[in-house]
Coordinates of N, CA and C in Angstrom, one line a residue:
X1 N 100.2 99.8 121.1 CA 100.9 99.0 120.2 C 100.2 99.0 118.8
X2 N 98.8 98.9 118.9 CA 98.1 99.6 117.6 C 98.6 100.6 116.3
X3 N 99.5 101.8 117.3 CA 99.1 103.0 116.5 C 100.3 102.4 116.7
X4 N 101.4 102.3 117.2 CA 102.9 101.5 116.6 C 103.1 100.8 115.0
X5 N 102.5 99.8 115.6 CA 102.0 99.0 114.4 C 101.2 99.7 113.2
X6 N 100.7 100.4 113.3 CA 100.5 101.4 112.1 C 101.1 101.9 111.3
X7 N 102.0 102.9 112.3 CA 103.2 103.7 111.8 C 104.4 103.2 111.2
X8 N 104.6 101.6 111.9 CA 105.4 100.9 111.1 C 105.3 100.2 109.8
X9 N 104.1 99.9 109.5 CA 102.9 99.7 108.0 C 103.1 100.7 107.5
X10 N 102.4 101.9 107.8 CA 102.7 103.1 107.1 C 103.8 103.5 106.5
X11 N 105.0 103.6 107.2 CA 105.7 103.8 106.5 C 106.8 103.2 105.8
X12 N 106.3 101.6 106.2 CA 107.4 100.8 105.4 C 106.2 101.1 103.7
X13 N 105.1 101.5 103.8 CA 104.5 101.6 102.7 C 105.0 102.7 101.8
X14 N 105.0 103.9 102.7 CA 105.9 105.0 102.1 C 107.1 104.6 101.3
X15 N 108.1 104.0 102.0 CA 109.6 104.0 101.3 C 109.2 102.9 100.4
X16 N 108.7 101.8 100.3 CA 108.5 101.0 99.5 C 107.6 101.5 98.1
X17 N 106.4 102.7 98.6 CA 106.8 102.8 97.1 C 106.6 103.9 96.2
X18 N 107.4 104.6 97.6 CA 108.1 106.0 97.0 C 109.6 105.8 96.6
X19 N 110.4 105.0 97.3 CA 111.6 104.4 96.8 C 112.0 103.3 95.8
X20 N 110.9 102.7 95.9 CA 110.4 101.7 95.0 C 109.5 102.3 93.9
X21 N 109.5 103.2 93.5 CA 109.1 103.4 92.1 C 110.1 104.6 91.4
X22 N 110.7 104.8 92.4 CA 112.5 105.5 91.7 C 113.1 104.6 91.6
X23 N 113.3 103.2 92.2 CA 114.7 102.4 91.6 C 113.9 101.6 91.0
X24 N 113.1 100.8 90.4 CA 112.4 100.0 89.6 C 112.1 100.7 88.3
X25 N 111.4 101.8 88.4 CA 110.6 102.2 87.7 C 110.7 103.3 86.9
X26 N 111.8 104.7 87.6 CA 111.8 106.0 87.2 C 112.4 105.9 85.9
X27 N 113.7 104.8 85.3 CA 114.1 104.7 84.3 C 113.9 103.3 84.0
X28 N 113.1 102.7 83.9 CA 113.0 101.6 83.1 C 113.0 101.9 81.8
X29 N 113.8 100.5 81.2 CA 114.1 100.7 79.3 C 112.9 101.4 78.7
X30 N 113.1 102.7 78.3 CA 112.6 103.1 76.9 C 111.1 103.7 77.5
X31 N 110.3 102.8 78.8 CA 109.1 103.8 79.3 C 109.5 104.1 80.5
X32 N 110.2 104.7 81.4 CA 110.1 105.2 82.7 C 109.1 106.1 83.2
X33 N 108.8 105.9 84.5 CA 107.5 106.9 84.9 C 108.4 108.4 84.9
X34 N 109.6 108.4 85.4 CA 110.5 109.8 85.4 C 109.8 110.3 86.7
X35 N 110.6 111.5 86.8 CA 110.3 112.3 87.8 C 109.5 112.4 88.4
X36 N 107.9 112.6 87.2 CA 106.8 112.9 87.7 C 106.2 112.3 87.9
X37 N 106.1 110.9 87.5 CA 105.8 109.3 88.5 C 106.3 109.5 90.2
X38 N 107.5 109.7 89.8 CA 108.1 109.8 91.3 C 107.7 110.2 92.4
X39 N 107.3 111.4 92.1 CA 106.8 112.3 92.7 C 105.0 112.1 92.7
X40 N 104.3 111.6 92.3 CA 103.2 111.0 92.4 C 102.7 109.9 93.4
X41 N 104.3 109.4 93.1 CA 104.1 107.7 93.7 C 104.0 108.1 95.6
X42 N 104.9 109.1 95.6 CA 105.3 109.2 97.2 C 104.0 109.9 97.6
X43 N 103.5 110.7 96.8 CA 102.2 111.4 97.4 C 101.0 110.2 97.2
X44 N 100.8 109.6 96.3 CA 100.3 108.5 97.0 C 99.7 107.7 98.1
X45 N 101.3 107.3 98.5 CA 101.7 106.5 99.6 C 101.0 107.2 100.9
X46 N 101.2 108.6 100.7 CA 100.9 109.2 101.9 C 99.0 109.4 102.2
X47 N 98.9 109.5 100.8 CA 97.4 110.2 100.9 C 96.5 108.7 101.0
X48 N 97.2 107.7 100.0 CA 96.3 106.3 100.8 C 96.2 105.6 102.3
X49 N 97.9 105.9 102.7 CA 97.7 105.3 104.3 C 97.8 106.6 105.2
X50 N 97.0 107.5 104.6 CA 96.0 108.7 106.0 C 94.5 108.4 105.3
X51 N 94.4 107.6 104.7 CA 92.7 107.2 104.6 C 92.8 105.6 105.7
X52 N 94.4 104.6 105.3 CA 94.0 103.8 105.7 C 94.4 104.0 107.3
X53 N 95.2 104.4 108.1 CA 95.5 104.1 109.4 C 95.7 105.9 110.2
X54 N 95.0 106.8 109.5 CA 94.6 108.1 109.7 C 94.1 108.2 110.9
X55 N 93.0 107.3 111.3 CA 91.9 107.4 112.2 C 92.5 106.5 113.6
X56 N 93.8 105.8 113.2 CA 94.6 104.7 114.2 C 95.7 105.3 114.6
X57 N 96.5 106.0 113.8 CA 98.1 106.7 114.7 C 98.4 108.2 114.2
X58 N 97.2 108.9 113.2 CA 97.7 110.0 112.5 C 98.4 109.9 111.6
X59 N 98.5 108.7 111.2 CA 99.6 108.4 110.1 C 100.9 109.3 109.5
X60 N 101.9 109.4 110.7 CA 102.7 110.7 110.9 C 103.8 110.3 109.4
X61 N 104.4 108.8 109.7 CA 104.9 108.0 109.1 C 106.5 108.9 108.6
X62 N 107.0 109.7 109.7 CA 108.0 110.7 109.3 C 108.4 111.1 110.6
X63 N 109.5 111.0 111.1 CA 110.2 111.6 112.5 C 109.9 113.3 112.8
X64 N 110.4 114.1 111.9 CA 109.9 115.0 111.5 C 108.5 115.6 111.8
X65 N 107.6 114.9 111.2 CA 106.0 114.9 111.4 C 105.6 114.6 113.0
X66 N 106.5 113.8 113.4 CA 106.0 113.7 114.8 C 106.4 114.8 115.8
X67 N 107.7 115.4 115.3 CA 108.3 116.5 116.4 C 107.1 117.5 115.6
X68 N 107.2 117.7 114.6 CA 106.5 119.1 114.7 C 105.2 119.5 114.7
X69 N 104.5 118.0 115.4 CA 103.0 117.8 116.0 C 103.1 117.9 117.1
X70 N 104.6 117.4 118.0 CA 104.7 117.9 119.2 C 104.5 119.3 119.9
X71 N 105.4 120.4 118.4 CA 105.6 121.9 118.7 C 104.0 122.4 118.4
X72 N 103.2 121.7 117.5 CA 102.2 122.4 117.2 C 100.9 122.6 117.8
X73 N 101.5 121.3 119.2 CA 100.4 121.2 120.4 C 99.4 119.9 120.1
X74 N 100.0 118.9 119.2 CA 98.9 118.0 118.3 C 99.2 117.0 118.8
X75 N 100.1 116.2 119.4 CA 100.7 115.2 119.9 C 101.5 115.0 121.1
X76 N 101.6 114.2 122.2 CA 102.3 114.7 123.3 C 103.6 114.0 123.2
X77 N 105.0 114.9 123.9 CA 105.8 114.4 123.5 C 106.5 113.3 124.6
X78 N 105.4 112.7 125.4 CA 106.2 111.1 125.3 C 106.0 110.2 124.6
X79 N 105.0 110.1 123.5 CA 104.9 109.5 122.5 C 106.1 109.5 121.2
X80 N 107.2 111.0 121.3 CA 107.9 110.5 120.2 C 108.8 109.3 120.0
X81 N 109.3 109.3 121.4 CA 110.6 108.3 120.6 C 109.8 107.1 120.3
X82 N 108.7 106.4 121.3 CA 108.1 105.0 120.4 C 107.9 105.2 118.6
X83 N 107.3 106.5 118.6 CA 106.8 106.3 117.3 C 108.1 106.6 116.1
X84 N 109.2 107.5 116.9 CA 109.9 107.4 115.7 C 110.9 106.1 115.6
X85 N 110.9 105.3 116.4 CA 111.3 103.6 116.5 C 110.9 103.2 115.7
X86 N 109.3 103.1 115.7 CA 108.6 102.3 114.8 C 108.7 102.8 113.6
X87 N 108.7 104.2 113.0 CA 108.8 104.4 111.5 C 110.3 104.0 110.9
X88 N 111.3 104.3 111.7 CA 112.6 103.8 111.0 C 112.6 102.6 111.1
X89 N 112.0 101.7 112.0 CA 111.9 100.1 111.8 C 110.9 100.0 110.4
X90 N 109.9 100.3 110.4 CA 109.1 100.3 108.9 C 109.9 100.7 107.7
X91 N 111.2 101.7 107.9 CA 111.5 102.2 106.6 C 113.0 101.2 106.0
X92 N 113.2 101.1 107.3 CA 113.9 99.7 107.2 C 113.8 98.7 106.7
X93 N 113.1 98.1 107.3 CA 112.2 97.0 106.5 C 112.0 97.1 105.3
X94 N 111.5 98.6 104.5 CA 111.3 98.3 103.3 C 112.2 98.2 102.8
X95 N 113.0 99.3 103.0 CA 114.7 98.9 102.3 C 115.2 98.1 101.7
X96 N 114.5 96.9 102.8 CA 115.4 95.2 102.7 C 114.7 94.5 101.6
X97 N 113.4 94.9 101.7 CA 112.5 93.9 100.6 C 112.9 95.2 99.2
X98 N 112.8 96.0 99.2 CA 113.2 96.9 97.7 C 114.2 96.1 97.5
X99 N 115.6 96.5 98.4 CA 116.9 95.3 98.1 C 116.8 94.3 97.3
X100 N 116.2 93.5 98.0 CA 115.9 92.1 97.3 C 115.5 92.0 96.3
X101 N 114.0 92.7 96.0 CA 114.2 92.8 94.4 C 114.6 93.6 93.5
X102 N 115.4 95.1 94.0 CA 116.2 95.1 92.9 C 117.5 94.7 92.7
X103 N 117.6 94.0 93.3 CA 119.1 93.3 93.3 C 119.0 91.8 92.5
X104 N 117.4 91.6 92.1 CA 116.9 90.3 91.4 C 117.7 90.7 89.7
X105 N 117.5 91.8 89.4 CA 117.6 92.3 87.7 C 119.6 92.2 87.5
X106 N 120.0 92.1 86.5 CA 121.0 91.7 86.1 C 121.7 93.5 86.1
X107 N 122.7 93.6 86.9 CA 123.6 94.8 86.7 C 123.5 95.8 87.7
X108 N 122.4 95.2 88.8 CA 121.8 96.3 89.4 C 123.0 96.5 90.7
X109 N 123.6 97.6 90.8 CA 124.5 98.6 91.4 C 123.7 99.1 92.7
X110 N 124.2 98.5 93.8 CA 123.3 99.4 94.9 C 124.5 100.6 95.2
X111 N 125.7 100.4 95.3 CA 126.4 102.1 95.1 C 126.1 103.3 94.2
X112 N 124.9 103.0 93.6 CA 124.6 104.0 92.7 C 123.3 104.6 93.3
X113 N 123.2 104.5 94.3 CA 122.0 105.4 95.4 C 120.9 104.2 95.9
X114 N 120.2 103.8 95.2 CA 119.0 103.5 95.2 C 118.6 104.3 96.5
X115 N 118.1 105.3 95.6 CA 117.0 106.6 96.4 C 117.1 106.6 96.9
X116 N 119.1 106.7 98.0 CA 119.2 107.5 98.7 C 119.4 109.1 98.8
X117 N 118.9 110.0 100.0 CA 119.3 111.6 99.5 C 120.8 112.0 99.7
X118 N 121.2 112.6 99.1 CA 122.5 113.2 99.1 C 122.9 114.5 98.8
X119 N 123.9 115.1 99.3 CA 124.6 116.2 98.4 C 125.7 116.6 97.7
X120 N 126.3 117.5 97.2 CA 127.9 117.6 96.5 C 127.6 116.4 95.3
X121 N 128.3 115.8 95.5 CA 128.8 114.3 94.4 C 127.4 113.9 94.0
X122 N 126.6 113.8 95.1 CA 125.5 112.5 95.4 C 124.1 113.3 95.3
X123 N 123.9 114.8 94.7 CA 123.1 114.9 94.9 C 122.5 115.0 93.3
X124 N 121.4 114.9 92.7 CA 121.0 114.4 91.9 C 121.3 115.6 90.4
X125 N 121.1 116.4 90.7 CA 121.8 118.1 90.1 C 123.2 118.3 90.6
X126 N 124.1 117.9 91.3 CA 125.0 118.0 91.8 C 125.4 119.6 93.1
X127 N 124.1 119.6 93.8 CA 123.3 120.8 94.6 C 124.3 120.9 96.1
X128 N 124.7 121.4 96.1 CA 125.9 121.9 97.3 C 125.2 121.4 98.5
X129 N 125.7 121.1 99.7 CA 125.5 121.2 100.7 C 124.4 121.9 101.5
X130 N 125.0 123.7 101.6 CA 124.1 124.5 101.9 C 122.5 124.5 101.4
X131 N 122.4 124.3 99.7 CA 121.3 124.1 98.8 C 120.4 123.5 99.5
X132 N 121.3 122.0 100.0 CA 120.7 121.0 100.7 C 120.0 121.1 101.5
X133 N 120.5 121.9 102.7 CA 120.5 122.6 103.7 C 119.1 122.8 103.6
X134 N 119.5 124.3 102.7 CA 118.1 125.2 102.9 C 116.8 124.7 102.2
X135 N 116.7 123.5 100.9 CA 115.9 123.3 100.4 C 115.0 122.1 101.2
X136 N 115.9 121.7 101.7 CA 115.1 120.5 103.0 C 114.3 121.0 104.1
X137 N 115.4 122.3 104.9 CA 114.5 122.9 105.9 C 113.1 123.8 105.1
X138 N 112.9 124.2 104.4 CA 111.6 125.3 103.4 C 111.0 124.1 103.1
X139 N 111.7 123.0 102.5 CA 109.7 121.8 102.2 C 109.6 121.4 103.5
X140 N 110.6 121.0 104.3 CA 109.8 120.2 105.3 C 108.5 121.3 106.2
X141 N 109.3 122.5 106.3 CA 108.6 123.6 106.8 C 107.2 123.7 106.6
X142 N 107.0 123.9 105.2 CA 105.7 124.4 104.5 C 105.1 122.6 104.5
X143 N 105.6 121.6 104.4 CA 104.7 120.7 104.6 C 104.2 120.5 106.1
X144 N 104.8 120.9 106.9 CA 104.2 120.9 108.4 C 103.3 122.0 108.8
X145 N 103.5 123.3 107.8 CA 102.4 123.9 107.9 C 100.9 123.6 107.2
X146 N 101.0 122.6 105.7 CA 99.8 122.2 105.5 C 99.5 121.4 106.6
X147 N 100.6 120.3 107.1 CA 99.6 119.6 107.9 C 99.2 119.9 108.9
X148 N 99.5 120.5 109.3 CA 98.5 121.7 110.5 C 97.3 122.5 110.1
X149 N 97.5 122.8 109.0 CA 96.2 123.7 108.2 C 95.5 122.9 108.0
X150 N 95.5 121.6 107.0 CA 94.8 120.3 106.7 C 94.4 119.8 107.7
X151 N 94.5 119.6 109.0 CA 93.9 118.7 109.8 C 93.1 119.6 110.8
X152 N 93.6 120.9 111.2 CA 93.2 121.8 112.0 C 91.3 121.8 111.7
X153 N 91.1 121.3 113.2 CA 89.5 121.0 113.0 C 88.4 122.3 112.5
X154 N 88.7 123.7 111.9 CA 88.5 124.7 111.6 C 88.4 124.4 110.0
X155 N 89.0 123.7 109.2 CA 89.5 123.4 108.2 C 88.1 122.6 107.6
X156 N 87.8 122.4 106.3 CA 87.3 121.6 105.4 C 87.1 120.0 106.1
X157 N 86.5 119.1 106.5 CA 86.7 118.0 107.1 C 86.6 116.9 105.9
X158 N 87.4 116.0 105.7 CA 87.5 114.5 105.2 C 88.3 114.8 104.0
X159 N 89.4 116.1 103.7 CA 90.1 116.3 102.8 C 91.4 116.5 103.4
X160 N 91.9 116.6 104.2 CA 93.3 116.1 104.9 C 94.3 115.9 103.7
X161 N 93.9 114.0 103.4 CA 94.8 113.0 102.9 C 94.9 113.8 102.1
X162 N 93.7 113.9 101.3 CA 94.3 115.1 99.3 C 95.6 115.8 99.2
X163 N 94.8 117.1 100.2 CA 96.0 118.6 100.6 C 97.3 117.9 100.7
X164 N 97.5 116.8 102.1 CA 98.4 116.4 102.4 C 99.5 115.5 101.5
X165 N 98.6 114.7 101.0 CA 99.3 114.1 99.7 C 100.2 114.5 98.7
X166 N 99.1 115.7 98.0 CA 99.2 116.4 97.3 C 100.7 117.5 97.5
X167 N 100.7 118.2 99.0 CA 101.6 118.5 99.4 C 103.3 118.2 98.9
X168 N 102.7 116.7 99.5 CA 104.3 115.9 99.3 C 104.3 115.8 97.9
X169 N 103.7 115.4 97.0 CA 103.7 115.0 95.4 C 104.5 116.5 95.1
X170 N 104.1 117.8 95.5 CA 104.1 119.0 94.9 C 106.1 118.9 95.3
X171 N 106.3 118.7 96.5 CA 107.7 118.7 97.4 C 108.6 118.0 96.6
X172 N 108.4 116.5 96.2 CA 109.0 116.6 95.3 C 109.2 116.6 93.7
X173 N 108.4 117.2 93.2 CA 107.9 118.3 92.2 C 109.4 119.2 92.0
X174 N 109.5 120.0 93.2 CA 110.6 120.7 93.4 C 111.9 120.4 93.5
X175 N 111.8 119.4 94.7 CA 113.3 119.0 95.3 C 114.0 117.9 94.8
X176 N 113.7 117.1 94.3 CA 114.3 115.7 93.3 C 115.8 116.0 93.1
X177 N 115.4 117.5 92.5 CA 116.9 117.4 91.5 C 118.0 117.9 92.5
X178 N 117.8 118.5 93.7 CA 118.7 119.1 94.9 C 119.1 117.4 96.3
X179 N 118.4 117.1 96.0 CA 118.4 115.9 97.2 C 118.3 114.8 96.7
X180 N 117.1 114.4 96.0 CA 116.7 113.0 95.8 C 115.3 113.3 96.8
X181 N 115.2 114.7 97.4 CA 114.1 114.8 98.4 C 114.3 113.6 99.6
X182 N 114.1 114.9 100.5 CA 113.9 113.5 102.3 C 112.9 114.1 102.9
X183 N 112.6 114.7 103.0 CA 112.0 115.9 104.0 C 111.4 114.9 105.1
X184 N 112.2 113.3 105.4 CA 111.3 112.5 106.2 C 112.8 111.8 106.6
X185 N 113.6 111.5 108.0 CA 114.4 111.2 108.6 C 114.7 109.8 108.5
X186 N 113.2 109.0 108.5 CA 113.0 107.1 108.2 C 113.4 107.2 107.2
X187 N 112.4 107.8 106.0 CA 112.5 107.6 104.5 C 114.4 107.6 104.0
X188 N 114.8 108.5 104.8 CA 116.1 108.6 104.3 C 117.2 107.1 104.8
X189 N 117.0 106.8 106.3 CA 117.6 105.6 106.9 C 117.4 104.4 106.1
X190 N 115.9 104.5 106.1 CA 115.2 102.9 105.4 C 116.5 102.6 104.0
X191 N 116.8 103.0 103.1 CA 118.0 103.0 102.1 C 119.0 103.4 102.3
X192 N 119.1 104.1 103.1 CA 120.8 104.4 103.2 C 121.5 103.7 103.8
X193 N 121.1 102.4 104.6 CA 121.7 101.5 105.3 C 121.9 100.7 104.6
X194 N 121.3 100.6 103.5 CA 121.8 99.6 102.7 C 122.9 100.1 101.3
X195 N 122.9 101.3 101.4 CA 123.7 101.4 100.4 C 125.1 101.7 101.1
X196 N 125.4 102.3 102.5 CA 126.3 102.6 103.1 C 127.7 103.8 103.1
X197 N 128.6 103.6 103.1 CA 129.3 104.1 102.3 C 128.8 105.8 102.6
X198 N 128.7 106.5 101.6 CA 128.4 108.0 101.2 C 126.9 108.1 101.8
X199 N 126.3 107.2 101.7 CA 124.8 107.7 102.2 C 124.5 107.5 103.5
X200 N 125.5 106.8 104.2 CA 125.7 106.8 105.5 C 126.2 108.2 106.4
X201 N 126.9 108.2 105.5 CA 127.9 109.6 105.9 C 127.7 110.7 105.8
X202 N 126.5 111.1 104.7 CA 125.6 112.3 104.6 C 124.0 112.0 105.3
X203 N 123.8 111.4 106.0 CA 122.7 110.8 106.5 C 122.4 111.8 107.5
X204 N 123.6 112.4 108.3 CA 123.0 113.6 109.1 C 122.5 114.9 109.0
X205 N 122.5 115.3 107.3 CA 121.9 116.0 107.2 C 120.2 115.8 106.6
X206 N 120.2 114.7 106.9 CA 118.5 114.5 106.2 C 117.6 113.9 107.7
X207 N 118.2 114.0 108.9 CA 117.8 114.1 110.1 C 117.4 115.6 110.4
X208 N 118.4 116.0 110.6 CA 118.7 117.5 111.0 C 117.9 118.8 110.1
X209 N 118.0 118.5 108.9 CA 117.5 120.0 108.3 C 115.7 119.6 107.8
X210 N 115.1 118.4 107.8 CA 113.8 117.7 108.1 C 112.9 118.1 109.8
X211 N 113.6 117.9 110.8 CA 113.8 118.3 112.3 C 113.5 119.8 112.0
X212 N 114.4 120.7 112.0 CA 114.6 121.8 112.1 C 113.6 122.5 111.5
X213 N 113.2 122.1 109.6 CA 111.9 122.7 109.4 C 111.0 122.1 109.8
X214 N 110.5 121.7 110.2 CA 109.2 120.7 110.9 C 109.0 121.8 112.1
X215 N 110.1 121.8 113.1 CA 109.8 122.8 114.3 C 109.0 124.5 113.8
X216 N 109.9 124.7 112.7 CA 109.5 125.7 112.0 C 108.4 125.9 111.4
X217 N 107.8 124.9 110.3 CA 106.6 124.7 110.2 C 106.1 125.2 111.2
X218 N 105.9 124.2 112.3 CA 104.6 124.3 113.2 C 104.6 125.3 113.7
X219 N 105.7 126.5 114.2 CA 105.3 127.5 114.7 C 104.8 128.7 113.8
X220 N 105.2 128.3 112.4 CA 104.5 129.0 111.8 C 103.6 129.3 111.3
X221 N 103.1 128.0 112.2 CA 101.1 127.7 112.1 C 100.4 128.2 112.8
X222 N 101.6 128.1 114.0 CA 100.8 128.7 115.1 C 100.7 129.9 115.2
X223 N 101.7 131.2 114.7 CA 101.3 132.3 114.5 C 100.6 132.9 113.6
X224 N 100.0 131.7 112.6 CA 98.9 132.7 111.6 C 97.6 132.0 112.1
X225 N 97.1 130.7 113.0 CA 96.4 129.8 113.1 C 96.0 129.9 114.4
X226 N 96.7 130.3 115.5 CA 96.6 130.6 116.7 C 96.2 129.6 117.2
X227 N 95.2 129.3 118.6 CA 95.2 128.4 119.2 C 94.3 128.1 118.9
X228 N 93.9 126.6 118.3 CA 92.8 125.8 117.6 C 91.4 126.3 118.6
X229 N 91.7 125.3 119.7 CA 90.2 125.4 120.8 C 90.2 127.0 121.6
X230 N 91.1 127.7 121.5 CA 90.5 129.1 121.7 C 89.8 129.7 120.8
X231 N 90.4 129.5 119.4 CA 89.3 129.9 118.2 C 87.7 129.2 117.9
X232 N 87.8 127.9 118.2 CA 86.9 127.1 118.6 C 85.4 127.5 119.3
X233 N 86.3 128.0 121.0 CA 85.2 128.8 121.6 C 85.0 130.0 121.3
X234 N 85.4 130.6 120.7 CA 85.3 132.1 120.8 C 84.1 132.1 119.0
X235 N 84.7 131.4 118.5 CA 83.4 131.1 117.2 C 81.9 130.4 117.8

């Protein structure tokens, strides 16, 4: 229940204020943080709660992250569905509290996304489907491979959070303008429930192409990375 409770901290911290500093903050009158606020804010989130609850659940804080710790031999997989319960319950949650306050400011439109991911119509560059597709399965991919590289006990020790952080800040660096970036299955739920409608209805691709590179990631680790504790003993 510990590392539950983690994950559901964790990542209601994530959407709160990685999503919460896109709908508050990215255009606020005249100073907005913009993009590259945005994209800082989320890497953040992630690089402070793997210092803070790192050492308590792994701080997966991503459905995604947890299947493709499963493929990478890092996590066992009767632990997923508890934990991906608890991160959509965390991303949820924050949802509700972003809701509330930005629904405090005068004019504020929740049909106008609040940081939900989309594509066609809804996607922030107006980035096709396939775009979608393929731009969600390549980050999620390559961030499952840092986090395998970054943690892999061969690796630099007590720099994890950085790489990992850093990762995601760099992800959406890239992908903003094609998605709104998900590469995280909660992160996408936690607001789309509340906006409904279109972000409901595109919701299954920010499950699916997150999933799919994640699996890929990790075996991509595993063929340049090989088996951790066989390399282990053999050094």
């Amino acid at each position: 229940m510990k590392q539950l409770g983690a994950e559901f901290l964790g990542t209601f911290w994530l959407v709160l204020g990685g999503c919460g500093s896109a709908v508050l903050a990215a255009a606020f009158p005249e100073l907005g943080i913009g993009l590259l606020g945005v994209s800082l804010a989320f890497g953040l989130t992630v690089l402070t709660m793997a210092f803070a609850i790192g050492h308590i659940s792994g701080c997966h804080l991503n459905p995604a992250v947890t299947v493709g710790l499963v493929v990478g031999g890092r996590f066992p997989a009767a632990q997923v569905l508890p934990y991906v319960i608890a991160q959509v319950l965390g991303a949820v949650a924050a949802g509700a509290v972003l809701y509330v306050i930005a629904s405090g400011a005068p004019g504020f439109d929740v049909s106008k996304g609040c940081a939900s991911n989309g594509y066609g119509a809804h996607s922030p560059g107006g980035y096709s489907l396939l775009a979608a597709l393929v731009c969600e399965v390549v980050m999620t991919a390559f961030f499952l491979l840092i986090i395998l590289g970054a943690t892999d006990k061969r690796a630099p020790q007590g720099l994890a959070p950085v790489a990992i952080g850093l990762a995601l800040t760099l992800i959406h660096l890239i992908s903003i303008p094609v998605t709104n970036t998900s590469v995280n299955p909660a992160r996408s739920t936690g607001v789309a429930l509340f906006v409904g409608d279109w972000a409901v209805s595109q919701l299954w691709l920010f499950w699916l192409a997150p999933i799919v590179g994640a699996v890929l990631g990790a075996l991509a680790y595993k063929c340049i990375g090989g088996d951790e504790k066989a390399a282990q003993q053999a050094a």
